[in-house]
């Protein structure tokens, strides 16, 4: 799997109480901005991560 969900997808899907696995390419600042602007979506999110050594850095 190359890339999974985006914040835009999460905003739409959370309206229907659907879950989104958000891709790992967002920065911490982007996550903070999304969380601050969309607190109602947070319970319907998961942050995806890779399995390679570089993904843990």
mmCIF file with all atom_site columns, N, CA and C in Angstrom:
data_model
loop_
_atom_site.group_PDB
_atom_site.id
_atom_site.type_symbol
_atom_site.label_atom_id
_atom_site.label_alt_id
_atom_site.label_comp_id
_atom_site.label_asym_id
_atom_site.label_entity_id
_atom_site.label_seq_id
_atom_site.pdbx_PDB_ins_code
_atom_site.Cartn_x
_atom_site.Cartn_y
_atom_site.Cartn_z
_atom_site.occupancy
_atom_site.B_iso_or_equiv
_atom_site.pdbx_formal_charge
_atom_site.auth_seq_id
_atom_site.auth_comp_id
_atom_site.auth_asym_id
_atom_site.auth_atom_id
_atom_site.pdbx_PDB_model_num
ATOM 1   N N  . UNK A 1 1  ? 0.863   -1.173 0.000  1.00 0.00 ? 1  UNK A N  1
ATOM 2   C CA . UNK A 1 1  ? 0.000   0.000  0.000  1.00 0.00 ? 1  UNK A CA 1
ATOM 3   C C  . UNK A 1 1  ? 0.903   1.227  0.000  1.00 0.00 ? 1  UNK A C  1
ATOM 4   N N  . UNK A 1 2  ? 0.672   2.122  -0.914 1.00 0.00 ? 2  UNK A N  1
ATOM 5   C CA . UNK A 1 2  ? 1.535   3.290  -1.045 1.00 0.00 ? 2  UNK A CA 1
ATOM 6   C C  . UNK A 1 2  ? 1.139   4.394  -0.073 1.00 0.00 ? 2  UNK A C  1
ATOM 7   N N  . UNK A 1 3  ? -0.059  4.888  -0.183 1.00 0.00 ? 3  UNK A N  1
ATOM 8   C CA . UNK A 1 3  ? -0.547  5.952  0.699  1.00 0.00 ? 3  UNK A CA 1
ATOM 9   C C  . UNK A 1 3  ? -2.007  5.676  1.009  1.00 0.00 ? 3  UNK A C  1
ATOM 10  N N  . UNK A 1 4  ? -2.387  5.943  2.238  1.00 0.00 ? 4  UNK A N  1
ATOM 11  C CA . UNK A 1 4  ? -3.779  5.705  2.639  1.00 0.00 ? 4  UNK A CA 1
ATOM 12  C C  . UNK A 1 4  ? -4.512  7.029  2.791  1.00 0.00 ? 4  UNK A C  1
ATOM 13  N N  . UNK A 1 5  ? -5.346  7.170  3.793  1.00 0.00 ? 5  UNK A N  1
ATOM 14  C CA . UNK A 1 5  ? -6.237  8.311  3.930  1.00 0.00 ? 5  UNK A CA 1
ATOM 15  C C  . UNK A 1 5  ? -5.578  9.664  4.110  1.00 0.00 ? 5  UNK A C  1
ATOM 16  N N  . UNK A 1 6  ? -6.339  10.677 3.744  1.00 0.00 ? 6  UNK A N  1
ATOM 17  C CA . UNK A 1 6  ? -5.908  12.067 3.884  1.00 0.00 ? 6  UNK A CA 1
ATOM 18  C C  . UNK A 1 6  ? -6.812  12.771 4.890  1.00 0.00 ? 6  UNK A C  1
ATOM 19  N N  . UNK A 1 7  ? -6.408  13.955 5.310  1.00 0.00 ? 7  UNK A N  1
ATOM 20  C CA . UNK A 1 7  ? -7.248  14.739 6.209  1.00 0.00 ? 7  UNK A CA 1
ATOM 21  C C  . UNK A 1 7  ? -8.564  15.109 5.539  1.00 0.00 ? 7  UNK A C  1
ATOM 22  N N  . UNK A 1 8  ? -8.510  15.390 4.252  1.00 0.00 ? 8  UNK A N  1
ATOM 23  C CA . UNK A 1 8  ? -9.749  15.725 3.530  1.00 0.00 ? 8  UNK A CA 1
ATOM 24  C C  . UNK A 1 8  ? -10.717 14.549 3.550  1.00 0.00 ? 8  UNK A C  1
ATOM 25  N N  . UNK A 1 9  ? -10.206 13.353 3.336  1.00 0.00 ? 9  UNK A N  1
ATOM 26  C CA . UNK A 1 9  ? -11.055 12.158 3.397  1.00 0.00 ? 9  UNK A CA 1
ATOM 27  C C  . UNK A 1 9  ? -11.627 11.995 4.799  1.00 0.00 ? 9  UNK A C  1
ATOM 28  N N  . UNK A 1 10 ? -10.792 12.198 5.800  1.00 0.00 ? 10 UNK A N  1
ATOM 29  C CA . UNK A 1 10 ? -11.222 12.030 7.186  1.00 0.00 ? 10 UNK A CA 1
ATOM 30  C C  . UNK A 1 10 ? -12.353 12.988 7.537  1.00 0.00 ? 10 UNK A C  1
ATOM 31  N N  . UNK A 1 11 ? -12.274 14.225 7.048  1.00 0.00 ? 11 UNK A N  1
ATOM 32  C CA . UNK A 1 11 ? -13.330 15.206 7.341  1.00 0.00 ? 11 UNK A CA 1
ATOM 33  C C  . UNK A 1 11 ? -14.673 14.757 6.787  1.00 0.00 ? 11 UNK A C  1
ATOM 34  N N  . UNK A 1 12 ? -14.672 14.164 5.617  1.00 0.00 ? 12 UNK A N  1
ATOM 35  C CA . UNK A 1 12 ? -15.922 13.690 5.015  1.00 0.00 ? 12 UNK A CA 1
ATOM 36  C C  . UNK A 1 12 ? -16.408 12.424 5.716  1.00 0.00 ? 12 UNK A C  1
ATOM 37  N N  . UNK A 1 13 ? -15.518 11.467 5.897  1.00 0.00 ? 13 UNK A N  1
ATOM 38  C CA . UNK A 1 13 ? -15.920 10.180 6.458  1.00 0.00 ? 13 UNK A CA 1
ATOM 39  C C  . UNK A 1 13 ? -16.373 10.271 7.911  1.00 0.00 ? 13 UNK A C  1
ATOM 40  N N  . UNK A 1 14 ? -15.795 11.191 8.682  1.00 0.00 ? 14 UNK A N  1
ATOM 41  C CA . UNK A 1 14 ? -16.189 11.287 10.092 1.00 0.00 ? 14 UNK A CA 1
ATOM 42  C C  . UNK A 1 14 ? -17.632 11.760 10.245 1.00 0.00 ? 14 UNK A C  1
ATOM 43  N N  . UNK A 1 15 ? -18.167 12.435 9.238  1.00 0.00 ? 15 UNK A N  1
ATOM 44  C CA . UNK A 1 15 ? -19.575 12.848 9.280  1.00 0.00 ? 15 UNK A CA 1
ATOM 45  C C  . UNK A 1 15 ? -20.507 11.644 9.308  1.00 0.00 ? 15 UNK A C  1
ATOM 46  N N  . UNK A 1 16 ? -20.005 10.502 8.838  1.00 0.00 ? 16 UNK A N  1
ATOM 47  C CA . UNK A 1 16 ? -20.779 9.268  8.798  1.00 0.00 ? 16 UNK A CA 1
ATOM 48  C C  . UNK A 1 16 ? -20.274 8.262  9.835  1.00 0.00 ? 16 UNK A C  1
ATOM 49  N N  . UNK A 1 17 ? -19.462 8.751  10.784 1.00 0.00 ? 17 UNK A N  1
ATOM 50  C CA . UNK A 1 17 ? -18.849 7.922  11.828 1.00 0.00 ? 17 UNK A CA 1
ATOM 51  C C  . UNK A 1 17 ? -17.990 6.805  11.247 1.00 0.00 ? 17 UNK A C  1
ATOM 52  N N  . UNK A 1 18 ? -17.360 7.079  10.112 1.00 0.00 ? 18 UNK A N  1
ATOM 53  C CA . UNK A 1 18 ? -16.466 6.109  9.487  1.00 0.00 ? 18 UNK A CA 1
ATOM 54  C C  . UNK A 1 18 ? -15.022 6.433  9.843  1.00 0.00 ? 18 UNK A C  1
ATOM 55  N N  . UNK A 1 19 ? -14.205 5.416  9.875  1.00 0.00 ? 19 UNK A N  1
ATOM 56  C CA . UNK A 1 19 ? -12.831 5.474  10.335 1.00 0.00 ? 19 UNK A CA 1
ATOM 57  C C  . UNK A 1 19 ? -11.883 5.724  9.163  1.00 0.00 ? 19 UNK A C  1
ATOM 58  N N  . UNK A 1 20 ? -10.834 6.517  9.396  1.00 0.00 ? 20 UNK A N  1
ATOM 59  C CA . UNK A 1 20 ? -9.818  6.777  8.379  1.00 0.00 ? 20 UNK A CA 1
ATOM 60  C C  . UNK A 1 20 ? -8.435  6.500  8.952  1.00 0.00 ? 20 UNK A C  1
ATOM 61  N N  . UNK A 1 21 ? -7.642  5.717  8.232  1.00 0.00 ? 21 UNK A N  1
ATOM 62  C CA . UNK A 1 21 ? -6.229  5.527  8.568  1.00 0.00 ? 21 UNK A CA 1
ATOM 63  C C  . UNK A 1 21 ? -5.456  6.565  7.753  1.00 0.00 ? 21 UNK A C  1
ATOM 64  N N  . UNK A 1 22 ? -4.958  7.570  8.426  1.00 0.00 ? 22 UNK A N  1
ATOM 65  C CA . UNK A 1 22 ? -4.316  8.712  7.763  1.00 0.00 ? 22 UNK A CA 1
ATOM 66  C C  . UNK A 1 22 ? -2.858  8.376  7.439  1.00 0.00 ? 22 UNK A C  1
ATOM 67  N N  . UNK A 1 23 ? -2.425  8.768  6.236  1.00 0.00 ? 23 UNK A N  1
ATOM 68  C CA . UNK A 1 23 ? -1.058  8.444  5.803  1.00 0.00 ? 23 UNK A CA 1
ATOM 69  C C  . UNK A 1 23 ? -0.001  9.091  6.684  1.00 0.00 ? 23 UNK A C  1
ATOM 70  N N  . UNK A 1 24 ? 1.205   8.551  6.590  1.00 0.00 ? 24 UNK A N  1
ATOM 71  C CA . UNK A 1 24 ? 2.305   8.946  7.480  1.00 0.00 ? 24 UNK A CA 1
ATOM 72  C C  . UNK A 1 24 ? 3.076   10.175 7.017  1.00 0.00 ? 24 UNK A C  1
ATOM 73  N N  . UNK A 1 25 ? 2.673   10.793 5.932  1.00 0.00 ? 25 UNK A N  1
ATOM 74  C CA . UNK A 1 25 ? 3.470   11.870 5.349  1.00 0.00 ? 25 UNK A CA 1
ATOM 75  C C  . UNK A 1 25 ? 3.122   13.269 5.854  1.00 0.00 ? 25 UNK A C  1
ATOM 76  N N  . UNK A 1 26 ? 2.150   13.383 6.758  1.00 0.00 ? 26 UNK A N  1
ATOM 77  C CA . UNK A 1 26 ? 1.837   14.694 7.329  1.00 0.00 ? 26 UNK A CA 1
ATOM 78  C C  . UNK A 1 26 ? 2.849   15.027 8.418  1.00 0.00 ? 26 UNK A C  1
ATOM 79  N N  . UNK A 1 27 ? 3.186   16.291 8.523  1.00 0.00 ? 27 UNK A N  1
ATOM 80  C CA . UNK A 1 27 ? 4.113   16.744 9.564  1.00 0.00 ? 27 UNK A CA 1
ATOM 81  C C  . UNK A 1 27 ? 3.366   16.898 10.891 1.00 0.00 ? 27 UNK A C  1
ATOM 82  N N  . UNK A 1 28 ? 4.122   17.047 11.953 1.00 0.00 ? 28 UNK A N  1
ATOM 83  C CA . UNK A 1 28 ? 3.530   17.274 13.270 1.00 0.00 ? 28 UNK A CA 1
ATOM 84  C C  . UNK A 1 28 ? 2.685   18.543 13.260 1.00 0.00 ? 28 UNK A C  1
ATOM 85  N N  . UNK A 1 29 ? 3.169   19.586 12.613 1.00 0.00 ? 29 UNK A N  1
ATOM 86  C CA . UNK A 1 29 ? 2.423   20.847 12.530 1.00 0.00 ? 29 UNK A CA 1
ATOM 87  C C  . UNK A 1 29 ? 1.093   20.637 11.801 1.00 0.00 ? 29 UNK A C  1
ATOM 88  N N  . UNK A 1 30 ? 1.111   19.884 10.715 1.00 0.00 ? 30 UNK A N  1
ATOM 89  C CA . UNK A 1 30 ? -0.135  19.609 9.984  1.00 0.00 ? 30 UNK A CA 1
ATOM 90  C C  . UNK A 1 30 ? -1.125  18.834 10.855 1.00 0.00 ? 30 UNK A C  1
ATOM 91  N N  . UNK A 1 31 ? -0.622  17.861 11.617 1.00 0.00 ? 31 UNK A N  1
ATOM 92  C CA . UNK A 1 31 ? -1.490  17.114 12.539 1.00 0.00 ? 31 UNK A CA 1
ATOM 93  C C  . UNK A 1 31 ? -2.085  18.049 13.595 1.00 0.00 ? 31 UNK A C  1
ATOM 94  N N  . UNK A 1 32 ? -1.262  18.926 14.138 1.00 0.00 ? 32 UNK A N  1
ATOM 95  C CA . UNK A 1 32 ? -1.741  19.855 15.161 1.00 0.00 ? 32 UNK A CA 1
ATOM 96  C C  . UNK A 1 32 ? -2.811  20.782 14.600 1.00 0.00 ? 32 UNK A C  1
ATOM 97  N N  . UNK A 1 33 ? -2.604  21.284 13.399 1.00 0.00 ? 33 UNK A N  1
ATOM 98  C CA . UNK A 1 33 ? -3.593  22.159 12.766 1.00 0.00 ? 33 UNK A CA 1
ATOM 99  C C  . UNK A 1 33 ? -4.896  21.411 12.499 1.00 0.00 ? 33 UNK A C  1
ATOM 100 N N  . UNK A 1 34 ? -4.797  20.206 11.965 1.00 0.00 ? 34 UNK A N  1
ATOM 101 C CA . UNK A 1 34 ? -5.997  19.419 11.685 1.00 0.00 ? 34 UNK A CA 1
ATOM 102 C C  . UNK A 1 34 ? -6.755  19.124 12.978 1.00 0.00 ? 34 UNK A C  1
ATOM 103 N N  . UNK A 1 35 ? -6.042  18.703 13.999 1.00 0.00 ? 35 UNK A N  1
ATOM 104 C CA . UNK A 1 35 ? -6.679  18.371 15.276 1.00 0.00 ? 35 UNK A CA 1
ATOM 105 C C  . UNK A 1 35 ? -7.350  19.593 15.890 1.00 0.00 ? 35 UNK A C  1
ATOM 106 N N  . UNK A 1 36 ? -6.713  20.746 15.793 1.00 0.00 ? 36 UNK A N  1
ATOM 107 C CA . UNK A 1 36 ? -7.295  21.964 16.347 1.00 0.00 ? 36 UNK A CA 1
ATOM 108 C C  . UNK A 1 36 ? -8.536  22.428 15.610 1.00 0.00 ? 36 UNK A C  1
ATOM 109 N N  . UNK A 1 37 ? -8.564  22.194 14.306 1.00 0.00 ? 37 UNK A N  1
ATOM 110 C CA . UNK A 1 37 ? -9.688  22.642 13.483 1.00 0.00 ? 37 UNK A CA 1
ATOM 111 C C  . UNK A 1 37 ? -10.796 21.599 13.350 1.00 0.00 ? 37 UNK A C  1
ATOM 112 N N  . UNK A 1 38 ? -10.499 20.340 13.672 1.00 0.00 ? 38 UNK A N  1
ATOM 113 C CA . UNK A 1 38 ? -11.460 19.251 13.469 1.00 0.00 ? 38 UNK A CA 1
ATOM 114 C C  . UNK A 1 38 ? -11.496 18.298 14.660 1.00 0.00 ? 38 UNK A C  1
ATOM 115 N N  . UNK A 1 39 ? -11.710 18.797 15.858 1.00 0.00 ? 39 UNK A N  1
ATOM 116 C CA . UNK A 1 39 ? -11.655 17.919 17.033 1.00 0.00 ? 39 UNK A CA 1
ATOM 117 C C  . UNK A 1 39 ? -12.699 16.801 17.007 1.00 0.00 ? 39 UNK A C  1
ATOM 118 N N  . UNK A 1 40 ? -13.811 17.024 16.319 1.00 0.00 ? 40 UNK A N  1
ATOM 119 C CA . UNK A 1 40 ? -14.857 16.008 16.251 1.00 0.00 ? 40 UNK A CA 1
ATOM 120 C C  . UNK A 1 40 ? -14.440 14.794 15.420 1.00 0.00 ? 40 UNK A C  1
ATOM 121 N N  . UNK A 1 41 ? -13.418 14.933 14.606 1.00 0.00 ? 41 UNK A N  1
ATOM 122 C CA . UNK A 1 41 ? -12.964 13.823 13.758 1.00 0.00 ? 41 UNK A CA 1
ATOM 123 C C  . UNK A 1 41 ? -11.928 12.930 14.440 1.00 0.00 ? 41 UNK A C  1
ATOM 124 N N  . UNK A 1 42 ? -11.339 13.385 15.514 1.00 0.00 ? 42 UNK A N  1
ATOM 125 C CA . UNK A 1 42 ? -10.211 12.666 16.103 1.00 0.00 ? 42 UNK A CA 1
ATOM 126 C C  . UNK A 1 42 ? -10.552 11.257 16.566 1.00 0.00 ? 42 UNK A C  1
ATOM 127 N N  . UNK A 1 43 ? -11.765 11.037 17.025 1.00 0.00 ? 43 UNK A N  1
ATOM 128 C CA . UNK A 1 43 ? -12.119 9.688  17.487 1.00 0.00 ? 43 UNK A CA 1
ATOM 129 C C  . UNK A 1 43 ? -12.324 8.713  16.334 1.00 0.00 ? 43 UNK A C  1
ATOM 130 N N  . UNK A 1 44 ? -12.251 9.209  15.113 1.00 0.00 ? 44 UNK A N  1
ATOM 131 C CA . UNK A 1 44 ? -12.429 8.370  13.929 1.00 0.00 ? 44 UNK A CA 1
ATOM 132 C C  . UNK A 1 44 ? -11.144 8.277  13.101 1.00 0.00 ? 44 UNK A C  1
ATOM 133 N N  . UNK A 1 45 ? -9.988  8.493  13.732 1.00 0.00 ? 45 UNK A N  1
ATOM 134 C CA . UNK A 1 45 ? -8.704  8.504  13.026 1.00 0.00 ? 45 UNK A CA 1
ATOM 135 C C  . UNK A 1 45 ? -7.717  7.519  13.612 1.00 0.00 ? 45 UNK A C  1
ATOM 136 N N  . UNK A 1 46 ? -6.835  7.059  12.739 1.00 0.00 ? 46 UNK A N  1
ATOM 137 C CA . UNK A 1 46 ? -5.640  6.328  13.159 1.00 0.00 ? 46 UNK A CA 1
ATOM 138 C C  . UNK A 1 46 ? -4.499  6.851  12.300 1.00 0.00 ? 46 UNK A C  1
ATOM 139 N N  . UNK A 1 47 ? -3.339  6.967  12.886 1.00 0.00 ? 47 UNK A N  1
ATOM 140 C CA . UNK A 1 47 ? -2.156  7.370  12.128 1.00 0.00 ? 47 UNK A CA 1
ATOM 141 C C  . UNK A 1 47 ? -1.473  6.111  11.625 1.00 0.00 ? 47 UNK A C  1
ATOM 142 N N  . UNK A 1 48 ? -1.284  6.017  10.326 1.00 0.00 ? 48 UNK A N  1
ATOM 143 C CA . UNK A 1 48 ? -0.591  4.847  9.793  1.00 0.00 ? 48 UNK A CA 1
ATOM 144 C C  . UNK A 1 48 ? 0.913   5.077  9.883  1.00 0.00 ? 48 UNK A C  1
ATOM 145 N N  . UNK A 1 49 ? 1.647   3.997  9.870  1.00 0.00 ? 49 UNK A N  1
ATOM 146 C CA . UNK A 1 49 ? 3.107   4.083  9.889  1.00 0.00 ? 49 UNK A CA 1
ATOM 147 C C  . UNK A 1 49 ? 3.664   2.944  9.053  1.00 0.00 ? 49 UNK A C  1
ATOM 148 N N  . UNK A 1 50 ? 4.888   3.078  8.671  1.00 0.00 ? 50 UNK A N  1
ATOM 149 C CA . UNK A 1 50 ? 5.526   2.028  7.895  1.00 0.00 ? 50 UNK A CA 1
ATOM 150 C C  . UNK A 1 50 ? 6.141   0.980  8.802  1.00 0.00 ? 50 UNK A C  1
ATOM 151 N N  . UNK A 1 51 ? 6.777   0.008  8.178  1.00 0.00 ? 51 UNK A N  1
ATOM 152 C CA . UNK A 1 51 ? 7.405   -1.064 8.945  1.00 0.00 ? 51 UNK A CA 1
ATOM 153 C C  . UNK A 1 51 ? 8.916   -1.091 8.769  1.00 0.00 ? 51 UNK A C  1
ATOM 154 N N  . UNK A 1 52 ? 9.438   -0.164 7.987  1.00 0.00 ? 52 UNK A N  1
ATOM 155 C CA . UNK A 1 52 ? 10.879  -0.110 7.769  1.00 0.00 ? 52 UNK A CA 1
ATOM 156 C C  . UNK A 1 52 ? 11.600  0.624  8.886  1.00 0.00 ? 52 UNK A C  1
ATOM 157 N N  . UNK A 1 53 ? 12.889  0.415  8.974  1.00 0.00 ? 53 UNK A N  1
ATOM 158 C CA . UNK A 1 53 ? 13.693  1.067  10.016 1.00 0.00 ? 53 UNK A CA 1
ATOM 159 C C  . UNK A 1 53 ? 13.577  2.581  9.961  1.00 0.00 ? 53 UNK A C  1
ATOM 160 N N  . UNK A 1 54 ? 13.539  3.152  8.772  1.00 0.00 ? 54 UNK A N  1
ATOM 161 C CA . UNK A 1 54 ? 13.471  4.608  8.639  1.00 0.00 ? 54 UNK A CA 1
ATOM 162 C C  . UNK A 1 54 ? 12.137  5.174  9.108  1.00 0.00 ? 54 UNK A C  1
ATOM 163 N N  . UNK A 1 55 ? 11.099  4.350  9.168  1.00 0.00 ? 55 UNK A N  1
ATOM 164 C CA . UNK A 1 55 ? 9.789   4.817  9.616  1.00 0.00 ? 55 UNK A CA 1
ATOM 165 C C  . UNK A 1 55 ? 9.739   5.064  11.120 1.00 0.00 ? 55 UNK A C  1
ATOM 166 N N  . UNK A 1 56 ? 10.713  4.558  11.846 1.00 0.00 ? 56 UNK A N  1
ATOM 167 C CA . UNK A 1 56 ? 10.729  4.739  13.293 1.00 0.00 ? 56 UNK A CA 1
ATOM 168 C C  . UNK A 1 56 ? 11.577  5.927  13.721 1.00 0.00 ? 56 UNK A C  1
ATOM 169 N N  . UNK A 1 57 ? 12.171  6.617  12.767 1.00 0.00 ? 57 UNK A N  1
ATOM 170 C CA . UNK A 1 57 ? 13.014  7.773  13.087 1.00 0.00 ? 57 UNK A CA 1
ATOM 171 C C  . UNK A 1 57 ? 12.189  9.020  13.255 1.00 0.00 ? 57 UNK A C  1
#
